[in-house]
mmCIF file of C-alpha atoms (C1' of nucleotides) in Angstrom:
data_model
loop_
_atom_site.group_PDB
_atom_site.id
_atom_site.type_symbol
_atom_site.label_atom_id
_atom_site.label_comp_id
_atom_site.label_asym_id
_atom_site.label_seq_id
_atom_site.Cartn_x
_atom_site.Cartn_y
_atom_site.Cartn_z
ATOM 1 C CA UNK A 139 -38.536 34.642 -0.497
ATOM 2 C CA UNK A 140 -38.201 32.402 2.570
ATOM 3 C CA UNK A 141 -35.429 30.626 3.356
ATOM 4 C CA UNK A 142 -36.943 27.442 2.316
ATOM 5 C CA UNK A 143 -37.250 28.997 -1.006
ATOM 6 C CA UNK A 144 -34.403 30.712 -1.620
ATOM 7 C CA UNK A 145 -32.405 27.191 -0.536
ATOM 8 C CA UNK A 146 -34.489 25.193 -3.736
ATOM 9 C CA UNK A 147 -33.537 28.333 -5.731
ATOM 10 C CA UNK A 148 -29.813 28.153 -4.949
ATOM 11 C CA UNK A 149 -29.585 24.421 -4.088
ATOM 12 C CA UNK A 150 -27.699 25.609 -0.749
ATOM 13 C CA UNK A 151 -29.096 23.969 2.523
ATOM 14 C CA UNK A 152 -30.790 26.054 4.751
ATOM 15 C CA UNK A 153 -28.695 25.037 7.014
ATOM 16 C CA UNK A 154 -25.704 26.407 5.312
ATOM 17 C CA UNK A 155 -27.742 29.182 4.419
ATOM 18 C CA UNK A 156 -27.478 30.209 7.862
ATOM 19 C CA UNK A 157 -24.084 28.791 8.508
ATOM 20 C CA UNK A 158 -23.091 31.661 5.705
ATOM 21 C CA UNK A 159 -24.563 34.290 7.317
ATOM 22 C CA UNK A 160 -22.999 34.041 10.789
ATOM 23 C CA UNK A 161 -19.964 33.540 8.909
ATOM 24 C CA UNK A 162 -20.555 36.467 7.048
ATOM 25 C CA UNK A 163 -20.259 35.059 3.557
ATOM 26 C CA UNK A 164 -23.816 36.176 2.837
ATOM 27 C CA UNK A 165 -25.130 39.293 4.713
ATOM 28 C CA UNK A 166 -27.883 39.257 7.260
ATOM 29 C CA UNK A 167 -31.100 38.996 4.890
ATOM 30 C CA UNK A 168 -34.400 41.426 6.334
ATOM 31 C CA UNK A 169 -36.481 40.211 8.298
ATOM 32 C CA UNK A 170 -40.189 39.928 8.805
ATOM 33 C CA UNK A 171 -42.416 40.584 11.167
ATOM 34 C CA UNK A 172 -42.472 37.049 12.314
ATOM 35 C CA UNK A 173 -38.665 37.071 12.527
ATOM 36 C CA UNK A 174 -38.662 34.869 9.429
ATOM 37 C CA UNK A 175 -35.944 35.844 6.924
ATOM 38 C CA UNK A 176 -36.396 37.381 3.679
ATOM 39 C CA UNK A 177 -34.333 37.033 0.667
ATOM 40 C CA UNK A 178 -33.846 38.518 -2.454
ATOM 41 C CA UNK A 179 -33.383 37.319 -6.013
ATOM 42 C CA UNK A 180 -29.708 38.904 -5.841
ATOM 43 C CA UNK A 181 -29.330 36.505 -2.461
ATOM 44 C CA UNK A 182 -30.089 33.411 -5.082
ATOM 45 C CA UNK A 183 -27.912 34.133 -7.494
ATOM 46 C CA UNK A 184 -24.837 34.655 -4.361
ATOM 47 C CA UNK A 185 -26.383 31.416 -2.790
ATOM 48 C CA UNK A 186 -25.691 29.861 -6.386
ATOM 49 C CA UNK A 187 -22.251 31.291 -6.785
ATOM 50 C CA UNK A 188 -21.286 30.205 -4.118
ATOM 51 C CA UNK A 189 -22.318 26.799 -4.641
ATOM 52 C CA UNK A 190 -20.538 26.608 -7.680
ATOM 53 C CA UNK A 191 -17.534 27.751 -6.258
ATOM 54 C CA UNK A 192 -17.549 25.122 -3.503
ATOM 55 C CA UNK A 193 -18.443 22.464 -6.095
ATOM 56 C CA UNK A 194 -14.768 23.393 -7.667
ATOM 57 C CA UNK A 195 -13.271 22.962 -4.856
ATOM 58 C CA UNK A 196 -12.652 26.094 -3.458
ATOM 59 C CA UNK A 197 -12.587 26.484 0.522
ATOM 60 C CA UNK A 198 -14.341 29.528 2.221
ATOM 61 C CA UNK A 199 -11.887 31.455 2.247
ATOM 62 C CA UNK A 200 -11.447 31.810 -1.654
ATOM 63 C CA UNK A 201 -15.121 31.484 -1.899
ATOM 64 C CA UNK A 202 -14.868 35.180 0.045
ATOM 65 C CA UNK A 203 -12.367 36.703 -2.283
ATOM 66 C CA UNK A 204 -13.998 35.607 -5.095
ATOM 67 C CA UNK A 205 -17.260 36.782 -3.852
ATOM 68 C CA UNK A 206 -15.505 39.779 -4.136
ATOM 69 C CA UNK A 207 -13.630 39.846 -7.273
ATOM 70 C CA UNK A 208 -17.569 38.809 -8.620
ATOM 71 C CA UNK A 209 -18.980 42.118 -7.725
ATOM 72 C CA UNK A 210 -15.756 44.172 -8.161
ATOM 73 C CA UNK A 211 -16.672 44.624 -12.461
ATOM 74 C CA UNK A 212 -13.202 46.471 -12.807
ATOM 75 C CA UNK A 213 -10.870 43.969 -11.426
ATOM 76 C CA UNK A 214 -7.989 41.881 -13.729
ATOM 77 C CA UNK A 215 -9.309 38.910 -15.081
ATOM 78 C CA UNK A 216 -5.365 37.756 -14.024
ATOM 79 C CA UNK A 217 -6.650 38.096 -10.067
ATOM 80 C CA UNK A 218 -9.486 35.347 -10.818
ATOM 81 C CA UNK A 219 -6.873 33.198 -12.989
ATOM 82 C CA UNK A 220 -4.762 33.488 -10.476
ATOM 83 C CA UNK A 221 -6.797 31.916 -7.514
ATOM 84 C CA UNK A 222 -8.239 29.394 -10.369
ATOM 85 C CA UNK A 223 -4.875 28.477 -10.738
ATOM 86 C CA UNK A 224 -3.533 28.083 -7.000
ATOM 87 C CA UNK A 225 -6.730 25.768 -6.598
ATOM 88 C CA UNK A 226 -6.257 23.243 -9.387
ATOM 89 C CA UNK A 227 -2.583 22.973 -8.118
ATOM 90 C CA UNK A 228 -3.695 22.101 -5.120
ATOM 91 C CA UNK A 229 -6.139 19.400 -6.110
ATOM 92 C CA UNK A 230 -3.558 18.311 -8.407
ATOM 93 C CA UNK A 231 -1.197 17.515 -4.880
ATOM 94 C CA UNK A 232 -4.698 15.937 -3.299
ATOM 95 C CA UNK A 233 -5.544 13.642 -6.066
ATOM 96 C CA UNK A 234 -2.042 12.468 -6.616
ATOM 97 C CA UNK A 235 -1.606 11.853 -2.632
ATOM 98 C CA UNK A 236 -5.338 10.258 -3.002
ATOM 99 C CA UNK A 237 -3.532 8.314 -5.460
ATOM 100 C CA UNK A 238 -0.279 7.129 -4.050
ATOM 101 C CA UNK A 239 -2.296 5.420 -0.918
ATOM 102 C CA UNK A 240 -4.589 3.533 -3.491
ATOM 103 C CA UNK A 241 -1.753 2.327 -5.683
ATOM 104 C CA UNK A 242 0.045 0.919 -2.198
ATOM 105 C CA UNK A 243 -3.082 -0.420 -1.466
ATOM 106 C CA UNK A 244 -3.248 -2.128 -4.718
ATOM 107 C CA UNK A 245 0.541 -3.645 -4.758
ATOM 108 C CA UNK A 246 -0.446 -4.846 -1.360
ATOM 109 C CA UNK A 247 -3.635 -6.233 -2.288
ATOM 110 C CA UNK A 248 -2.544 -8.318 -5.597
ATOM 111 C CA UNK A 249 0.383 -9.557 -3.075
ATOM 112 C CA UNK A 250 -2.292 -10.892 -0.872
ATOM 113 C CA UNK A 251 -3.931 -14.228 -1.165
ATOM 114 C CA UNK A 252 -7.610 -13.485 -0.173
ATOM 115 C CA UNK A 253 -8.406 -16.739 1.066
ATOM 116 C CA UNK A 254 -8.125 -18.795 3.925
ATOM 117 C CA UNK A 255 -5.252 -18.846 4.841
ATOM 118 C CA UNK A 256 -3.986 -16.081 7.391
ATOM 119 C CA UNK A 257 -0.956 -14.924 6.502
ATOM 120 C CA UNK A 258 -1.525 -11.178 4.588
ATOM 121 C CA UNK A 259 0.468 -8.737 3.305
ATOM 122 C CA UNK A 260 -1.088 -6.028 3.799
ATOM 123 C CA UNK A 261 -1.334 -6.514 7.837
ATOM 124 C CA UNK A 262 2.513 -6.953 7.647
ATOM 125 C CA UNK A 263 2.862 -3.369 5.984
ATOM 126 C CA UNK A 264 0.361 -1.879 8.267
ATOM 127 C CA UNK A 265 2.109 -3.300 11.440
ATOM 128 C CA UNK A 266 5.460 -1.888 10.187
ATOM 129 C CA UNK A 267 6.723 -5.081 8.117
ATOM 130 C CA UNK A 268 8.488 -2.863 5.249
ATOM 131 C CA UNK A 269 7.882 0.932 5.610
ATOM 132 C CA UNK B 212 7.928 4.918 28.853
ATOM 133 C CA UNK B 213 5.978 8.449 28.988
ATOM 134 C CA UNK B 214 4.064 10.051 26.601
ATOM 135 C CA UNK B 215 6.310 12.350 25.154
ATOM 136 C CA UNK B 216 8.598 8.817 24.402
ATOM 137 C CA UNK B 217 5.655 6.768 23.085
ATOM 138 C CA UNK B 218 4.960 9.430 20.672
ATOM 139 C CA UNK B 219 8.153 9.785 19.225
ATOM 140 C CA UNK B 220 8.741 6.376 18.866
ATOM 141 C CA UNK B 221 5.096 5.904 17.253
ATOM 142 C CA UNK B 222 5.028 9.190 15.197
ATOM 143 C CA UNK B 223 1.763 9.738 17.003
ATOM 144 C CA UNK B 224 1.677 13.775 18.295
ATOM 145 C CA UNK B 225 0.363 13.287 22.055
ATOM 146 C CA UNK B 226 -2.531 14.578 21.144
ATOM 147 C CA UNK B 227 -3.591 12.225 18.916
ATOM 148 C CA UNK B 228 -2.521 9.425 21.350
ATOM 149 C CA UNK B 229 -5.107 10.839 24.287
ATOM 150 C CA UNK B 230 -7.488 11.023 21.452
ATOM 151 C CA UNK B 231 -7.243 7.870 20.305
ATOM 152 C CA UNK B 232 -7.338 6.582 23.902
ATOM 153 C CA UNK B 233 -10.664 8.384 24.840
ATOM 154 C CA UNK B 234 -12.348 6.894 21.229
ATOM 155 C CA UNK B 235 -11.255 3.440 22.799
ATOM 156 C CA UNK B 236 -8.623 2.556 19.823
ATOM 157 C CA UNK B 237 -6.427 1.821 22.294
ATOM 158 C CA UNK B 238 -6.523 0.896 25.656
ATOM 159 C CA UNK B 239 -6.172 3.152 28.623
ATOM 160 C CA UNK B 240 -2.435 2.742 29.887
ATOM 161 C CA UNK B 241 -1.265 2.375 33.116
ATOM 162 C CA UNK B 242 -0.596 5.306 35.532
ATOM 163 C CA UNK B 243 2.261 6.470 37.322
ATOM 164 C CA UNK B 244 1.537 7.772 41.001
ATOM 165 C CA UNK B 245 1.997 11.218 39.500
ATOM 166 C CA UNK B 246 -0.971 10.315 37.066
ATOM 167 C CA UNK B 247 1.268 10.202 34.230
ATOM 168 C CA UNK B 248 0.355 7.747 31.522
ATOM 169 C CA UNK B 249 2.835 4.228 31.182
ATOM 170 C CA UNK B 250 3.276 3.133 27.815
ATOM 171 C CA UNK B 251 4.622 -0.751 27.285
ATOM 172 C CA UNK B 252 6.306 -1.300 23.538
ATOM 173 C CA UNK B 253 3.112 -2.851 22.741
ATOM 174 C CA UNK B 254 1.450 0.342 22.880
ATOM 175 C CA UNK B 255 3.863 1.883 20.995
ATOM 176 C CA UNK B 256 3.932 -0.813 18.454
ATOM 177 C CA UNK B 257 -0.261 -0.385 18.066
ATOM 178 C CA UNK B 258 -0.142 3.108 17.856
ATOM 179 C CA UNK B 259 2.811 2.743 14.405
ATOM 180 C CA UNK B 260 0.335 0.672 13.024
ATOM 181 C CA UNK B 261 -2.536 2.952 13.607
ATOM 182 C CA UNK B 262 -0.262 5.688 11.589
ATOM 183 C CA UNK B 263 0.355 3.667 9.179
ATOM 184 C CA UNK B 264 -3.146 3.107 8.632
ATOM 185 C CA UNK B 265 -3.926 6.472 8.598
ATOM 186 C CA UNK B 266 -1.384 6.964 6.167
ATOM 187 C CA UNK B 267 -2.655 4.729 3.573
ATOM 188 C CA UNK B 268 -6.156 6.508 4.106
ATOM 189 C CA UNK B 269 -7.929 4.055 6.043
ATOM 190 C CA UNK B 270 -10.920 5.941 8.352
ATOM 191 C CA UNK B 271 -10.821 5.526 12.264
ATOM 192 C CA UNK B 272 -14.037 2.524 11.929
ATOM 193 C CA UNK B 273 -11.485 0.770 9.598
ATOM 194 C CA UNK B 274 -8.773 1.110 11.906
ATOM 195 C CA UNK B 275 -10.570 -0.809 14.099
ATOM 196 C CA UNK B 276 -11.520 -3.101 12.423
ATOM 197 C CA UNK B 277 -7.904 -3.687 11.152
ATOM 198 C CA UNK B 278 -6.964 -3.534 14.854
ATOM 199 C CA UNK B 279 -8.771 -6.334 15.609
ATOM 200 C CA UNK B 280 -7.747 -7.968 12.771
ATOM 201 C CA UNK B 281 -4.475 -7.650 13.436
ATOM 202 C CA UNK B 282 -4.793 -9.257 17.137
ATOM 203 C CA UNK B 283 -6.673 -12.321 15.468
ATOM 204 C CA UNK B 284 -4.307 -14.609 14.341
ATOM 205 C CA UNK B 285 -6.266 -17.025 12.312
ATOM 206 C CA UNK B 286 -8.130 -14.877 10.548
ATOM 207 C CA UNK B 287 -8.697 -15.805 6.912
ATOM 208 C CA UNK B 288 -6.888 -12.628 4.789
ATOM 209 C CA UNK B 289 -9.643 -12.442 2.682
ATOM 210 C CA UNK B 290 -10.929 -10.543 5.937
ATOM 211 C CA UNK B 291 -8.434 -8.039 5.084
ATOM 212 C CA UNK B 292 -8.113 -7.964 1.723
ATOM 213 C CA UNK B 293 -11.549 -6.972 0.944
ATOM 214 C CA UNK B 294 -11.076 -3.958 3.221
ATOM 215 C CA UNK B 295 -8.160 -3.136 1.743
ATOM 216 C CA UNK B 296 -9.964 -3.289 -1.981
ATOM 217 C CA UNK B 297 -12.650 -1.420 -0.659
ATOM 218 C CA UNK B 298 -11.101 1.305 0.681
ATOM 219 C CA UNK B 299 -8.585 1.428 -2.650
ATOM 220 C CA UNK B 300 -12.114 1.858 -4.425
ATOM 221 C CA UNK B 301 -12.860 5.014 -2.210
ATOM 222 C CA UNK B 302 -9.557 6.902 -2.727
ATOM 223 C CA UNK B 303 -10.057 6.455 -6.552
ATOM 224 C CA UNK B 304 -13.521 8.156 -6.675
ATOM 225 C CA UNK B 305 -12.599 10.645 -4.177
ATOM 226 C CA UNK B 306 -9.056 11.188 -6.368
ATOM 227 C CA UNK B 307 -11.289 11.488 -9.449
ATOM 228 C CA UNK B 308 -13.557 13.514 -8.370
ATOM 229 C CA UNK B 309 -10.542 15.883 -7.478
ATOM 230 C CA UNK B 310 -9.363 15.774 -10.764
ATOM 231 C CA UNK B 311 -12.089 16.295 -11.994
ATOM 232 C CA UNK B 312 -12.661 19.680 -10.623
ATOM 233 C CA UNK B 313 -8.880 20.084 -11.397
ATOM 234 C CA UNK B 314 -9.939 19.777 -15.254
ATOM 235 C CA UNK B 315 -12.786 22.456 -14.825
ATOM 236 C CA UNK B 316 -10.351 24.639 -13.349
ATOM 237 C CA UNK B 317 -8.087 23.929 -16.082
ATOM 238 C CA UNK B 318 -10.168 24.344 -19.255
ATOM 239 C CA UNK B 319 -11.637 27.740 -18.059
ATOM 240 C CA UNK B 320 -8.383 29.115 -16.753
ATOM 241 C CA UNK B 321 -7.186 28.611 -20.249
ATOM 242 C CA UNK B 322 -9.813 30.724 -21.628
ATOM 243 C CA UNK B 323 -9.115 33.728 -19.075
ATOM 244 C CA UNK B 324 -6.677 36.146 -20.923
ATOM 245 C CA UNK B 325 -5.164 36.497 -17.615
ATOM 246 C CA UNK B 326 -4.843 40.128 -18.254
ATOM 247 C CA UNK B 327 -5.986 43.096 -16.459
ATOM 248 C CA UNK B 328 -9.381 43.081 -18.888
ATOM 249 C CA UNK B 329 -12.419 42.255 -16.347
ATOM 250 C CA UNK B 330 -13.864 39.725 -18.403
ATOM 251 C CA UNK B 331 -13.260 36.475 -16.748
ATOM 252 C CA UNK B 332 -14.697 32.848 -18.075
ATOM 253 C CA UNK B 333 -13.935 31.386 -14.721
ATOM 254 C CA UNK B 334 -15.975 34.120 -12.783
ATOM 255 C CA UNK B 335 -19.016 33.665 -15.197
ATOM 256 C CA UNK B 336 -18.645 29.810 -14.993
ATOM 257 C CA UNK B 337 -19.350 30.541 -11.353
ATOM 258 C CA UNK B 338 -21.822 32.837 -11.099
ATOM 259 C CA UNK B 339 -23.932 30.346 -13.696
ATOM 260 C CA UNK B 340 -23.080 31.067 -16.995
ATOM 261 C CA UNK B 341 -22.593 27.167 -18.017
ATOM 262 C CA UNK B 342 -23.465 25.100 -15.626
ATOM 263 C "C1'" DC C 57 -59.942 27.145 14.528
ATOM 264 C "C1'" DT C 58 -57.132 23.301 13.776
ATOM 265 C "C1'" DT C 59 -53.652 20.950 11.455
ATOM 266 C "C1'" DG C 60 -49.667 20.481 8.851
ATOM 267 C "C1'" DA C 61 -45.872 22.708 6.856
ATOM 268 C "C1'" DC C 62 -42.441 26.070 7.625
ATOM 269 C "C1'" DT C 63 -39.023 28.699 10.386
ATOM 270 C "C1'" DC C 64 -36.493 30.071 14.476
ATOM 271 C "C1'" DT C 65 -32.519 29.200 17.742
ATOM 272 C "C1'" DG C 66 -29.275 26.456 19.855
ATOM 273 C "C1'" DA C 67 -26.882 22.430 20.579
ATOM 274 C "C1'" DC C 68 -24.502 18.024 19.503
ATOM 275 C "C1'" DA C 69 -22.015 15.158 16.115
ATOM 276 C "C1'" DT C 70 -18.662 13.948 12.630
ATOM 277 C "C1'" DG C 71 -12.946 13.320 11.766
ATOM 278 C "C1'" DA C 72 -8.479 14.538 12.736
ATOM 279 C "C1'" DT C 73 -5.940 17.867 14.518
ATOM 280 C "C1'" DG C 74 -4.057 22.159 16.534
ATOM 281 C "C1'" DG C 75 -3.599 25.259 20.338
ATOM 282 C "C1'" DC C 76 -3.881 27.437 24.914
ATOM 283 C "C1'" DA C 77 -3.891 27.671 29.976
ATOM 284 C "C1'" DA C 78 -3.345 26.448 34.703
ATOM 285 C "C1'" DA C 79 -1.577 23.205 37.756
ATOM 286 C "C1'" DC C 80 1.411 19.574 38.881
ATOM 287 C "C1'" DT C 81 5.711 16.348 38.264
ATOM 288 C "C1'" DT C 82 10.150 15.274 36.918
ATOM 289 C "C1'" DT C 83 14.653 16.287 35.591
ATOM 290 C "C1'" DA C 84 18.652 18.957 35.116
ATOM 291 C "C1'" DT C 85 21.545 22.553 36.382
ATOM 292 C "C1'" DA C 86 23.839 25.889 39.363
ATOM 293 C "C1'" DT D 286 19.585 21.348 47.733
ATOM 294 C "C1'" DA D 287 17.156 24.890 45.648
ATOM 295 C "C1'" DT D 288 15.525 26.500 41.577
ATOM 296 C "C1'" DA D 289 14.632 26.510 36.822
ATOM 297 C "C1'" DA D 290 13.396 24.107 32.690
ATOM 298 C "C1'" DA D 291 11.049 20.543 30.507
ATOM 299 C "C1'" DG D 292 7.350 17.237 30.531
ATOM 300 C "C1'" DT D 293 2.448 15.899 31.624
ATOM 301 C "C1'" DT D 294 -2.328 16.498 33.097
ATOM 302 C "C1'" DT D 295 -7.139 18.018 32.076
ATOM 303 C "C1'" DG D 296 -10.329 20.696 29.684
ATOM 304 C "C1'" DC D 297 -11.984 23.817 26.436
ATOM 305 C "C1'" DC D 298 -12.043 26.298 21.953
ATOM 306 C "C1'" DA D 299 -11.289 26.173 16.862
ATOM 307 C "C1'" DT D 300 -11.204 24.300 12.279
ATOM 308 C "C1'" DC D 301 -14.480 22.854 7.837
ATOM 309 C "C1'" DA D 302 -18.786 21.687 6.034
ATOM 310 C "C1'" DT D 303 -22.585 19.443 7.067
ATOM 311 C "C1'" DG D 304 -26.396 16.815 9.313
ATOM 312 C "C1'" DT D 305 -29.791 16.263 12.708
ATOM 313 C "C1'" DC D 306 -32.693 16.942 16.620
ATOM 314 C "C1'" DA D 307 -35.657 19.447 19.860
ATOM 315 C "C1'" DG D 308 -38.760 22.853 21.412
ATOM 316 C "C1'" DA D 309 -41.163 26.904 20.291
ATOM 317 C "C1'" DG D 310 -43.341 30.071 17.367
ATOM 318 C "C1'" DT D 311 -45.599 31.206 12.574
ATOM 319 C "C1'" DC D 312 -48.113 30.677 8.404
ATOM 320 C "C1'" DA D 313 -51.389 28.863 5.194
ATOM 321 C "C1'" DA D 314 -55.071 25.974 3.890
ATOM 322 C "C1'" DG D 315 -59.168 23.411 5.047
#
DNA sequence: CTTGACTCTGACATGATGGCAAACTTTATA
DNA sequence: TATAAAGTTTGCCATCATGTCAGAGTCAAG
């Protein structure tokens, strides 16, 4: 499989594709003649893993020990739960600072006229009106 | 005032402050003859309202625009107001789609024993099981 | 054989920020 | 005052994930 392949396979840009490699997330796929790389079904199904992982949220670095943890078949279930765990905590402290600007944003906004005139709340609490 | 005063008083690190000065958010300051930059309380007054931008998630082209904004006294506050809705808007989707991948996380971490068995929804989840 | 589709590498960009290093200035202390 | 400590300068590298662009080489189909 070429890379072009592989990437409508796994749904991973070939870009990335590559990006993985010289960041050793994926290894260095064989090569043909041409210089062309050549990947396995087994590279797919990492591409995809990966994918998935990064579609939950995980950063690269997780993404690497559960790589890991994928291929190691004797490891604890708790080790997976674990990093599953540390990651929805930490989206939990994302969303709810995500959160806290949009509800300021809102008090502001309901506060504010929206018309005309010029005077505006949310300028005032921007330029340091009531931090 | 130097640098090291402006920042302190603006809760801008220096390097943000030369940053923002070579994207043109604010203008270039004076110079000492030893090359050292000469803030006014103006500056420092800009750059608090810059971080409080920034802390109510507004991006650096918003900024701006707020910037300008700011500056124009007889502009209508509807001016504002909508770019203070919109960007409300984009810190809810971004916050739900956070949470969203918090709640994945969630419901298969609840299904891993958490034990030192191997098997491992969250792992299979991953690797493709149920997309 | 030609053309179009594919791939290669390398580089630049985003957005906000951190850090390091070498050289120079200012300030404080002995 | 001489020297040391603290502050400032510029410039470059790194992060994180991703896009794009360019120029060159390859492959497949007509």
């Amino acid at each position: 499989m070429k890379i072009g392949a592989v990437s409508k396979a796994s749904g991973v840009s070939q870009r990335m594709i590559r990006h993985y490699e010289a960041i050793g997330l994926i290894a260095t796929p064989a090569r043909r003649d041409s210089g062309y790389r050549d990947y396995s079904e087994a590279d797919a199904h990492r591409l995809r893993f990966i994918a998935n992982a990064r579609d939950l949220g995980f950063p690269i670095g997780e993404i690497r020990s559960l790589l890991g943890l994928w291929s190691d078949a004797g490891r604890a279930s708790s080790e997976v739960k674990a990093i599953a765990l540390a990651r929805a905590e930490d989206l939990k402290h994302k969303a709810e600072a995500l959160d806290a600007m949009r509800r300021t944003l809102m008090d502001l906004a309901v506060r504010c006229h929206g018309d005309d005139r010029p005077d505006c709340p949310i300028i005032e609490r921007i330029a340091g009106g009531l931090a």
